[in-house]
CSV table of C-alpha atoms and ligand atoms in Angstrom, one decimal:
chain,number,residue,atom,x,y,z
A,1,UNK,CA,105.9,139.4,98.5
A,2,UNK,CA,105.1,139.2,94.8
A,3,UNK,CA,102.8,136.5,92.9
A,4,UNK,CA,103.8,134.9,90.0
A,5,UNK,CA,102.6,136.2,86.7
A,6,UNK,CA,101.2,133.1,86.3
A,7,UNK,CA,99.1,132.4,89.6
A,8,UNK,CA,97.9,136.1,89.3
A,9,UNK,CA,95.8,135.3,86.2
A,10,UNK,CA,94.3,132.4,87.6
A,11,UNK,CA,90.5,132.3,89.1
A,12,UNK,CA,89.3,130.2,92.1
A,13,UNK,CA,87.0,127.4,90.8
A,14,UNK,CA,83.5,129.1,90.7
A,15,UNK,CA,81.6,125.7,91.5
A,16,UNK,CA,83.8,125.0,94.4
A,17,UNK,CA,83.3,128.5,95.5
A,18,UNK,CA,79.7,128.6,94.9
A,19,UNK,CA,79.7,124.4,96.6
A,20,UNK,CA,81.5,126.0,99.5
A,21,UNK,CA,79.1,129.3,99.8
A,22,UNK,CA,76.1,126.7,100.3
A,23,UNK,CA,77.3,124.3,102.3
A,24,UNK,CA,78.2,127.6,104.7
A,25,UNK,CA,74.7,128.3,104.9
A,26,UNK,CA,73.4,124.5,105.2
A,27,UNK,CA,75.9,124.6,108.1
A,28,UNK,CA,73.9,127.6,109.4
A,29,UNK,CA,71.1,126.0,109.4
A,30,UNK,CA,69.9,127.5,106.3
A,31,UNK,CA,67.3,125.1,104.2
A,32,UNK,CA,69.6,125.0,100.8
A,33,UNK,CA,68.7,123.0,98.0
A,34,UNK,CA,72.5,122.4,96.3
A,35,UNK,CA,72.3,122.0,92.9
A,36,UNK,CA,76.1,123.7,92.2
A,37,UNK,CA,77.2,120.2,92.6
A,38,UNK,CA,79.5,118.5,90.7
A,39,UNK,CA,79.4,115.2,92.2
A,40,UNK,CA,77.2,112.4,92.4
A,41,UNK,CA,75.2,112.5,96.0
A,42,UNK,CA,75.5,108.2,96.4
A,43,UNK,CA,77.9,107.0,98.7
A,44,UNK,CA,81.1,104.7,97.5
A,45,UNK,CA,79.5,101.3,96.8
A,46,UNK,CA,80.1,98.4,99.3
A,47,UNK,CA,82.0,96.3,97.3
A,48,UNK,CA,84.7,99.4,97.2
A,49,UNK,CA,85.2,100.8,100.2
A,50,UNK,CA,85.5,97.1,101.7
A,51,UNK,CA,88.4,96.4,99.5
A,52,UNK,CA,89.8,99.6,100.7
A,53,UNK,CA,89.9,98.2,104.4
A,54,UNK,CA,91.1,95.3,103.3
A,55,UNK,CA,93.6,96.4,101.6
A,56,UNK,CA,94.5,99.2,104.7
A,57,UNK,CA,94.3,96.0,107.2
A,58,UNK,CA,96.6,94.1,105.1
A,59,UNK,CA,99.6,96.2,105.4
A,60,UNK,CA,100.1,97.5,102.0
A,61,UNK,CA,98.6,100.9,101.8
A,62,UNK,CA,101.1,102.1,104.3
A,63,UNK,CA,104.0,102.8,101.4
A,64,UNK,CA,104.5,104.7,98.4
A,65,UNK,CA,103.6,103.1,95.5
A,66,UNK,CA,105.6,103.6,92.0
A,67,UNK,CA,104.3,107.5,90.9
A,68,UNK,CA,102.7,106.5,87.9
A,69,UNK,CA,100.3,103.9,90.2
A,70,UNK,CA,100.5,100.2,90.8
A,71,UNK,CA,101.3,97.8,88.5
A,72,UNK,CA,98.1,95.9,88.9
A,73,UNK,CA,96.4,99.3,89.1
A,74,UNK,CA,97.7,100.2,85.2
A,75,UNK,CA,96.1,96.3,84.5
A,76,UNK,CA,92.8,96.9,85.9
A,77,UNK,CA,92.8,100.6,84.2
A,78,UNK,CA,93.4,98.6,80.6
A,79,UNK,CA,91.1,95.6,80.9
A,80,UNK,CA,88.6,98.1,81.9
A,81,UNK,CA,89.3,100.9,78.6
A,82,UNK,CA,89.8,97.2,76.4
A,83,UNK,CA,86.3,96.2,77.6
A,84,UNK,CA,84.3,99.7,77.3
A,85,UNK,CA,86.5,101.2,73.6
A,86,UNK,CA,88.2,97.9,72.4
A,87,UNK,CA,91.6,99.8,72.3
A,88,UNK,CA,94.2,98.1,74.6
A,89,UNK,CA,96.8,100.2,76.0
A,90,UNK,CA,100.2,98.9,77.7
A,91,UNK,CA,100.9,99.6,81.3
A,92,UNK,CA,103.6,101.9,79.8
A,93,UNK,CA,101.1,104.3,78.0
A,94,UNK,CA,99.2,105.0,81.1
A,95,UNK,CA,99.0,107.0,84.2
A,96,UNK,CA,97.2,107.1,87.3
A,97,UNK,CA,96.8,110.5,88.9
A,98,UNK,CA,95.4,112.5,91.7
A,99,UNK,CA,91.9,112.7,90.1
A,100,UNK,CA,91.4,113.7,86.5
A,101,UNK,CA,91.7,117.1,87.5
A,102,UNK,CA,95.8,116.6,88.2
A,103,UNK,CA,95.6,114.7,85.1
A,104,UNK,CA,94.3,117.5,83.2
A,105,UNK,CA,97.0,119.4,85.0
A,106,UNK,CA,99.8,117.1,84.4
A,107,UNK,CA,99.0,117.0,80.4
A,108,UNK,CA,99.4,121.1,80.2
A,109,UNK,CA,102.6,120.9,82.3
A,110,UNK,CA,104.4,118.9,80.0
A,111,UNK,CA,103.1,119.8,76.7
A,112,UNK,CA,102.9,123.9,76.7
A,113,UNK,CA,105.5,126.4,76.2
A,114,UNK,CA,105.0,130.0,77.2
A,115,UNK,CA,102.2,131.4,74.6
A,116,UNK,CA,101.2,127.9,73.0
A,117,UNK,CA,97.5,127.9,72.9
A,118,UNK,CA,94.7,125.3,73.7
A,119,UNK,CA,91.5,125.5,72.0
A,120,UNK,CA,88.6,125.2,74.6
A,121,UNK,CA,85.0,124.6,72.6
A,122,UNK,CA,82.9,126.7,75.0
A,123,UNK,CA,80.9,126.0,77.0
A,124,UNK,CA,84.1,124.0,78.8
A,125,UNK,CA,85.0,122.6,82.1
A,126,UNK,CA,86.1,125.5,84.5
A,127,UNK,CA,89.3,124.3,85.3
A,128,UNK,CA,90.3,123.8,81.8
A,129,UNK,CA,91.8,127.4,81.2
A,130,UNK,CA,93.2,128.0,84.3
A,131,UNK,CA,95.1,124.6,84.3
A,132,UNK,CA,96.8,126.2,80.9
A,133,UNK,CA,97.2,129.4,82.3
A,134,UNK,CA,98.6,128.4,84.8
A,135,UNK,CA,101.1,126.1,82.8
A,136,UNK,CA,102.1,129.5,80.7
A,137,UNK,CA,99.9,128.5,77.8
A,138,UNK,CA,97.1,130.5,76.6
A,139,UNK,CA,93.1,129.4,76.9
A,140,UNK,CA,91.5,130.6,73.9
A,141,UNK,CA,87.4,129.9,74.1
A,142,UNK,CA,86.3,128.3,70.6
A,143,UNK,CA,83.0,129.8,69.8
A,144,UNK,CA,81.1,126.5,68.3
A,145,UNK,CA,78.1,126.7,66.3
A,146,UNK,CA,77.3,123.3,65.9
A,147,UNK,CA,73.8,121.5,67.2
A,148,UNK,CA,73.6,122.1,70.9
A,149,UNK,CA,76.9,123.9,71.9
A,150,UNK,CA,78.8,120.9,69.6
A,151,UNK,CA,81.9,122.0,68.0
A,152,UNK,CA,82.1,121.6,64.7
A,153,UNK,CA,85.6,121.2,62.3
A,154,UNK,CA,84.9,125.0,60.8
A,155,UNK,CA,84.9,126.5,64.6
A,156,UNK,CA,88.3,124.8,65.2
A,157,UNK,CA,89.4,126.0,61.8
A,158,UNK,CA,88.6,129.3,62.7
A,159,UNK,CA,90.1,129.7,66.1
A,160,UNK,CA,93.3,128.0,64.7
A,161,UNK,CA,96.8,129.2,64.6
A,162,UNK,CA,100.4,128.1,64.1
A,163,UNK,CA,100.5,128.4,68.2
A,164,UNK,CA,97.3,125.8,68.6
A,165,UNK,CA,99.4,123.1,70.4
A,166,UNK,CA,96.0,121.1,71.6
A,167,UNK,CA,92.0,121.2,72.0
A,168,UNK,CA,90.1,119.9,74.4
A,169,UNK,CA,87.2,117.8,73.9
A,170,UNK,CA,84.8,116.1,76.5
A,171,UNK,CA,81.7,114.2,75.4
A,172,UNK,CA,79.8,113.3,77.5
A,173,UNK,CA,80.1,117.2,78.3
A,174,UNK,CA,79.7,118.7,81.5
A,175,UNK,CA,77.7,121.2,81.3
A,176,UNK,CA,75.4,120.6,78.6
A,177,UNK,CA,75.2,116.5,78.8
A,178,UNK,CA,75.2,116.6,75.1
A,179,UNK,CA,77.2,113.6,73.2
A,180,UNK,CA,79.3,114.1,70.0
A,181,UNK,CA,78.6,111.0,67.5
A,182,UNK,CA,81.4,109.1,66.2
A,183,UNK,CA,80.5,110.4,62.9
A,184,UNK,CA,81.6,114.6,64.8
A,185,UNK,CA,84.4,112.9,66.2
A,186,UNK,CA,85.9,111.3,63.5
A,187,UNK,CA,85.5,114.1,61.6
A,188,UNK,CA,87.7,116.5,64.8
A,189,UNK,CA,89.7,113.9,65.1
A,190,UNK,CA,91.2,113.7,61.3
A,191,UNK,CA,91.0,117.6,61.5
A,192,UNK,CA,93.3,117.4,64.5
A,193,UNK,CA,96.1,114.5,63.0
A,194,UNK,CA,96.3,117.0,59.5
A,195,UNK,CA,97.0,120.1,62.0
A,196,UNK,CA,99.3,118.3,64.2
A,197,UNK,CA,97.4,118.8,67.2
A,198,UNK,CA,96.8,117.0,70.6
A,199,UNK,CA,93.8,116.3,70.7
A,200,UNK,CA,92.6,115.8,74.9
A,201,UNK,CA,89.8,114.1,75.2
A,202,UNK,CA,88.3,114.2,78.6
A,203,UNK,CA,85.6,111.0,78.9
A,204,UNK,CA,85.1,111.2,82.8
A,205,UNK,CA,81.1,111.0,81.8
A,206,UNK,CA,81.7,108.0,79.4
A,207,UNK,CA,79.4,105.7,81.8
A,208,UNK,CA,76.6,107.9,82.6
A,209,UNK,CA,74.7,107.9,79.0
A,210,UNK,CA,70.7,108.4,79.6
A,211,UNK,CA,67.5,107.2,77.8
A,212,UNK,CA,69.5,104.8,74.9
A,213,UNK,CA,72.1,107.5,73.8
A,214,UNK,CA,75.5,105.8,72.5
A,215,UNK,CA,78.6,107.0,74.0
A,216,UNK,CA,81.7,106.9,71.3
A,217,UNK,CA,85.1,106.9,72.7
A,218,UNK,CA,87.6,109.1,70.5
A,219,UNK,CA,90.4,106.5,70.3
A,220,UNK,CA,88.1,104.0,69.3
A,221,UNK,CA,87.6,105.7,65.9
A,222,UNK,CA,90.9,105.3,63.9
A,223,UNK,CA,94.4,104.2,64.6
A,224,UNK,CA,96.2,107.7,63.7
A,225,UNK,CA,93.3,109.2,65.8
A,226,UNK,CA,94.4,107.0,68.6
A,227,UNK,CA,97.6,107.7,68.5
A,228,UNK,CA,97.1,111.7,68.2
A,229,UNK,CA,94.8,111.6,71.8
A,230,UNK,CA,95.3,111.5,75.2
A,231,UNK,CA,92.6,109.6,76.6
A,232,UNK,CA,91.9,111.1,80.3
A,233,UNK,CA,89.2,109.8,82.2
A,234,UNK,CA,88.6,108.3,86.5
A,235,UNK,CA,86.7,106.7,89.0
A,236,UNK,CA,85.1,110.3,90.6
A,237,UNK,CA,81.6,109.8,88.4
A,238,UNK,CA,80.8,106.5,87.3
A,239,UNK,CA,81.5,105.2,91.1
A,240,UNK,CA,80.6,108.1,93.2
A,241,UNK,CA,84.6,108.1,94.1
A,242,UNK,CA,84.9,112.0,93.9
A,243,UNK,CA,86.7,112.0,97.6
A,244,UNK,CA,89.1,109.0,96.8
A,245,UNK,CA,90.8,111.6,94.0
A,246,UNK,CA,91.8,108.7,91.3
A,247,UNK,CA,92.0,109.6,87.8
A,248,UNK,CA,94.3,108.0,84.6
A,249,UNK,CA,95.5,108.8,81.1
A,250,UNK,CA,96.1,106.9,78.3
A,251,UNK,CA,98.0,107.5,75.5
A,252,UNK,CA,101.8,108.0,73.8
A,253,UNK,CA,104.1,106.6,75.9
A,254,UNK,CA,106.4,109.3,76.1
A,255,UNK,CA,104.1,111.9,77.1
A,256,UNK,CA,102.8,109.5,79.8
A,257,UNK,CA,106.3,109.1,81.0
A,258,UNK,CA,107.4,113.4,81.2
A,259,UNK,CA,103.7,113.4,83.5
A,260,UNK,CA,105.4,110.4,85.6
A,261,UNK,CA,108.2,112.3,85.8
A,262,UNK,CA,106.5,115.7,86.8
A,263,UNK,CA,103.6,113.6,89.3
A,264,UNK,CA,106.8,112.1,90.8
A,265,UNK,CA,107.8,115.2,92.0
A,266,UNK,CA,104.3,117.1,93.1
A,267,UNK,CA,101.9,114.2,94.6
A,268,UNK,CA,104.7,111.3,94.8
A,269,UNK,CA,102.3,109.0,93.5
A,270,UNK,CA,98.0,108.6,94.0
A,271,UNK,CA,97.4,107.6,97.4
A,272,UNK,CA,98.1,104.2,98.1
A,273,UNK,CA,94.4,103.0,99.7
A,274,UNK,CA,92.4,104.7,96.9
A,275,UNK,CA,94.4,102.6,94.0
A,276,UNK,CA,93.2,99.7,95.7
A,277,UNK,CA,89.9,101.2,96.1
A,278,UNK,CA,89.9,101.6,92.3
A,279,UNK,CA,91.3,97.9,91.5
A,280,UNK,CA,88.1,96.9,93.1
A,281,UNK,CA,85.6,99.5,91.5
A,282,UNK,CA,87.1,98.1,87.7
A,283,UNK,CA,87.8,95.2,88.2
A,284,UNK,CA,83.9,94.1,90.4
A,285,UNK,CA,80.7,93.6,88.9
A,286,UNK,CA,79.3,97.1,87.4
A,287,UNK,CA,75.7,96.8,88.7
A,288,UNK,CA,76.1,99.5,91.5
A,289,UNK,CA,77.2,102.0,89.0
A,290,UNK,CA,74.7,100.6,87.0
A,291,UNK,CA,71.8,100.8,89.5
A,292,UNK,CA,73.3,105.0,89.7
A,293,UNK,CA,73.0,105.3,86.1
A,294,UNK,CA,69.8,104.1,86.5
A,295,UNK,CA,69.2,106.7,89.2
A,296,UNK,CA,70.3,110.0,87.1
A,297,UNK,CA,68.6,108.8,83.9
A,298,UNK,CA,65.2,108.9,86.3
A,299,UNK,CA,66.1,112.7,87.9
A,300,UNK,CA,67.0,113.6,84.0
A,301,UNK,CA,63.8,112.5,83.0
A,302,UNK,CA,61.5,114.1,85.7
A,303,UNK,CA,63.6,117.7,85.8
A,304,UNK,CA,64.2,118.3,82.3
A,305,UNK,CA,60.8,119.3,81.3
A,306,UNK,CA,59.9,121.1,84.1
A,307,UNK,CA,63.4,123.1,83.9
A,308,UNK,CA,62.2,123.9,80.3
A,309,UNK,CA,59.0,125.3,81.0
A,310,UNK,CA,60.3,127.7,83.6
A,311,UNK,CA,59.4,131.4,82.2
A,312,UNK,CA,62.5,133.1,80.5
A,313,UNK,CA,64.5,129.5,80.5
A,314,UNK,CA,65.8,128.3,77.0
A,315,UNK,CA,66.6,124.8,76.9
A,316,UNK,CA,66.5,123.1,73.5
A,317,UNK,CA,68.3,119.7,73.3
A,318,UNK,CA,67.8,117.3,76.4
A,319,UNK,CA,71.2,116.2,77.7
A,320,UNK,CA,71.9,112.9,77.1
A,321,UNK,CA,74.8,112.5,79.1
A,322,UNK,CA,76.3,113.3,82.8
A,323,UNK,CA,74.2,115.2,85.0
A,324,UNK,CA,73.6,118.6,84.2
A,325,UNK,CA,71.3,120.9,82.8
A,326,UNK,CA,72.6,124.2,81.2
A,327,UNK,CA,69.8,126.7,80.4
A,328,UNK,CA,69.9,130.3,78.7
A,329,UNK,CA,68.7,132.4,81.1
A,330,UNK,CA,68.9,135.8,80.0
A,331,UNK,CA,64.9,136.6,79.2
A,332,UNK,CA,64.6,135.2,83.1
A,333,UNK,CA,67.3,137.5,84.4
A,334,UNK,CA,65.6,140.5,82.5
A,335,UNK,CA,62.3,139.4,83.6
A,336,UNK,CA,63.2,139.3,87.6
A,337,UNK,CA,64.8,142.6,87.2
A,338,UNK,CA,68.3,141.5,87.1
A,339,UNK,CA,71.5,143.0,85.3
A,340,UNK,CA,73.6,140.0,85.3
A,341,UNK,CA,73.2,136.2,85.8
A,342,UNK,CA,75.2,136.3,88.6
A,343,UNK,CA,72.9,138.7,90.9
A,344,UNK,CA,70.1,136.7,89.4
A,345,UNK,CA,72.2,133.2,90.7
A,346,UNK,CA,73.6,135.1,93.7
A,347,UNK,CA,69.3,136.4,94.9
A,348,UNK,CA,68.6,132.7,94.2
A,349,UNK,CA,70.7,130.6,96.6
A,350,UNK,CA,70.0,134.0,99.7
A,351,UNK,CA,66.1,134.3,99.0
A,352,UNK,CA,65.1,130.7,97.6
A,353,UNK,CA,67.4,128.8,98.8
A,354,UNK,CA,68.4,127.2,96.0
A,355,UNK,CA,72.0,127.1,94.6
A,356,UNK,CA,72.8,127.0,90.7
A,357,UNK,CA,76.6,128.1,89.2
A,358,UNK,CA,76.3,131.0,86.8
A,359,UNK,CA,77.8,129.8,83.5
A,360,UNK,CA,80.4,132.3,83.2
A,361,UNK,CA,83.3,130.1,84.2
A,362,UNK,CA,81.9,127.7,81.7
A,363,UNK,CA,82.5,130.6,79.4
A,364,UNK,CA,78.7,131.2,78.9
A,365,UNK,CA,77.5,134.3,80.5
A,366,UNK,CA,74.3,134.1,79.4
A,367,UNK,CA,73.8,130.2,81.0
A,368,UNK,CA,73.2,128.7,84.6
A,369,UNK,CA,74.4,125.4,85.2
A,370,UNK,CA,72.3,122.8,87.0
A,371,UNK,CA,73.2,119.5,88.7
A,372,UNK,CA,70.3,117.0,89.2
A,373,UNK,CA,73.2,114.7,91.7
A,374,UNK,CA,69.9,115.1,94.0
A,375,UNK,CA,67.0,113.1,94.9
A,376,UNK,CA,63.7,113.1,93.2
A,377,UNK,CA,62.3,115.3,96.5
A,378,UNK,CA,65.0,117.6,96.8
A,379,UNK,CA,64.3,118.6,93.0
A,380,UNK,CA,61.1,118.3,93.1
A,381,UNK,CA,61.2,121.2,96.1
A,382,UNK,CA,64.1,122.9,94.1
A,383,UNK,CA,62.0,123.7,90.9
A,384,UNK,CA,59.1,124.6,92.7
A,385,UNK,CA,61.3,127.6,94.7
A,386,UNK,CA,62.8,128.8,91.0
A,387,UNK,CA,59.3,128.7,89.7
A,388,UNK,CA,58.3,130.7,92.9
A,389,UNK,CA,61.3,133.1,92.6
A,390,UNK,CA,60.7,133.8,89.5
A,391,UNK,CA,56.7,134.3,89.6
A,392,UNK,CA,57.2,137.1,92.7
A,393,UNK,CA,60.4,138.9,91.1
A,394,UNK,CA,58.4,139.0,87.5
A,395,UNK,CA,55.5,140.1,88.8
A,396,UNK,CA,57.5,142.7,91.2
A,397,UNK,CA,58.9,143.5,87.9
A,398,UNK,CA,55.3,144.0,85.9
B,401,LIG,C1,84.6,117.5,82.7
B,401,LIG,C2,85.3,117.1,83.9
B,401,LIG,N1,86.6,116.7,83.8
B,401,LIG,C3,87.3,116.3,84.8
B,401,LIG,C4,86.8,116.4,86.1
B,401,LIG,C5,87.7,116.0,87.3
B,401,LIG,O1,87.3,114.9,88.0
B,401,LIG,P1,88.1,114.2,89.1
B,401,LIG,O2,89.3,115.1,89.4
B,401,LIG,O3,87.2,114.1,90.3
B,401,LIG,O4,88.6,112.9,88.7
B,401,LIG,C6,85.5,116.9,86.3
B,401,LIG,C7,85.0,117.0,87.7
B,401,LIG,O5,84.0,117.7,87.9
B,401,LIG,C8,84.7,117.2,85.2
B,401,LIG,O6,83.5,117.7,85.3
């Protein structure tokens, strides 16, 4: 039985592969440090999970709900985007989805032909590309050459062509944690209205901004900006709700409704129990996900220099945003006596112990992506088996 041409050229997730690698060994037994993650490590606050229950003993989380989510859901998902950009949106120009990741997925559906492209600043979320290839369009990696993997209006003009239907942005960007200022955005966004293209603006990090760093959202800037963006954000991050799977979109109306239509036909609609769950997480007080934020901005603090001084590890601009650190690691690779970054990640995670993703799928081959979702202790142990590893294989090397 043939695949379809379509499914053939798509890749399983690397950091769920490498996620699900590690936690075979932890399983085992095996002492593995998992920095691969892409998820914060605190439970679902209180406050949440016991409006879930409530909601589960009150009867109403055993029906579908309309596809595009609640009513009171699409209020909730407004007050809260009114409050944090100052835009308001109508319950008609938004969708709730299965996670931002079916978002994501939903938006390609409905806007691609066969050969339309999507410009993809690299580094970029893995799942980017293989959403558009796998919705006929065509990824095409943006080389960006502005301060710390920033794109700037030149690298768009470059990659463009008469087939760029849309380009993804996502500040605060996983995986560098670098922040485009509303001065970049403004000036992507005007480049994007005179091209006539989408513009997707992914802002699932909006919330966890570290040591005074301002977060701008992109349909805050101007009204033709607005209304050229598809704003596409979730719970997953700022409420450590990666397992409830509850994501939105906002933006024109009539694009909203074709991913209705489309969602209505692949999940039915978000589960029932998690839109409840997320009434509560926007709708409560925002000191749990504030007491997290507090939490990363500590781990980013205490890794980042020590990642830097590792031997052969290039790391110029401290992320100020979400919770990753993306190194160039090429001089390291050389120096352990590695040909890729791959062996190099791959004698890591079976001889340290310690898992990293190689930056590849992020469209970096030279990069390893680190998560610092992980107590002070466990990175504390984490950095001093790299520094290890990398003191034996050099001096195997020497
Ligand atoms: C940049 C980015 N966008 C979107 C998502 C999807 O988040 P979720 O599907 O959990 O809402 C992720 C998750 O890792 C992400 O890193």
């Amino acid at each position: 039985m043939a695949l379809s041409k379509n499914v053939m050229k798509v890749q399983p997730s690397a950091t769920l592969a490498m996620s699900a690698k590690t936690k075979e060994m932890i399983a085992k037994g095996v002492d593995v440090i998992n920095l691969s993650i892409g998820e914060p490590d605190f439970v679902t606050p209180t406050y949440i999970q016991d409006a879930a229950i409530a909601a589960i003993h009150s009867g109403k989380t055993s029906f579908y709900t309309p596809a595009g989510g609640l009513p009171e859901l699409k209020t909730a998902i407004s007050q809260r985007i009114e409050a944090e950009t100052g835009v308001h949106y109508d319950n008609k120009q938004i969708i709730a989805t299965t996670g931002a990741k079916f978002a994501l997925y939903l938006i390609f559906q409905v806007i691609l032909n066969p050969g339309d492209e999507v410009l993809l600043p690299a580094p970029f979320w893995v799942s980017y590309a293989e959403q558009v290839n796998l919705a006929g369009g065509r990824p095409l990696a943006v080389k960006t050459t502005g301060m710390g993997h920033k794109v700037t209006v030149e690298d768009l003009e470059k990659a463009y062509s008469p087939k760029t239907q849309a380009v993804v942005l996502n500040s605060p960007q996983n995986p560098s944690g670098l922040i485009y200022t509303a001065a970049e955005l403004t000036a992507i966004g005007n480049w994007a209205v005179s091209h006539d293209v989408l513009l997707i603006s992914d802002e699932i990090y909006s919330n966890l901004v570290y040591n005074g760093n301002q977060f701008t959202s992109v349909v805050s800037l101007s009204d033709a900006i607005r209304k050229n963006t598809l704003l596409v954000t979730g719970v997953s991050k700022t409420y450590a709700m990666t397992g409830w799977r509850m994501g939105y979109v906002l933006g024109d109306a009539a694009i909203i409704k074709a991913m209705t239509t489309v969602a209505s036909h692949a999940t039915g609609n978000p589960t029932a129990v998690s839109q409840y769950a997320t009434i509560a997480a926007l709708s409560g007080e925002q000191t749990d996900a504030e007491t997290m934020r507090q939490a990363f901005e500590k781990r980013l603090n205490y890794l980042f220099p020590k990642i830097q001084s590792l031997p052969g590890f290039e790391l110029a601009d401290k992320p100020q945003g979400a919770f990753y650190l993306f190194p160039n690691v090429k001089r390291a690779v050389e120096l352990c006596g590695y040909s890729t970054t791959e062996d190099f990640v791959n004698a890591l995670l079976e001889e340290a112990y310690v898992a990293v993703v190689p930056g590849r799928a992020f469209g970096q081959p030279d990069h390893i992506r680190i998560s610092y979702a992980n107590d002070l202790d466990s990175l504390a142990e984490a950095y001093q088996r790299i520094a290890d590893f990398i003191q034996t294989k050099g001096n195997m090397e020497a």
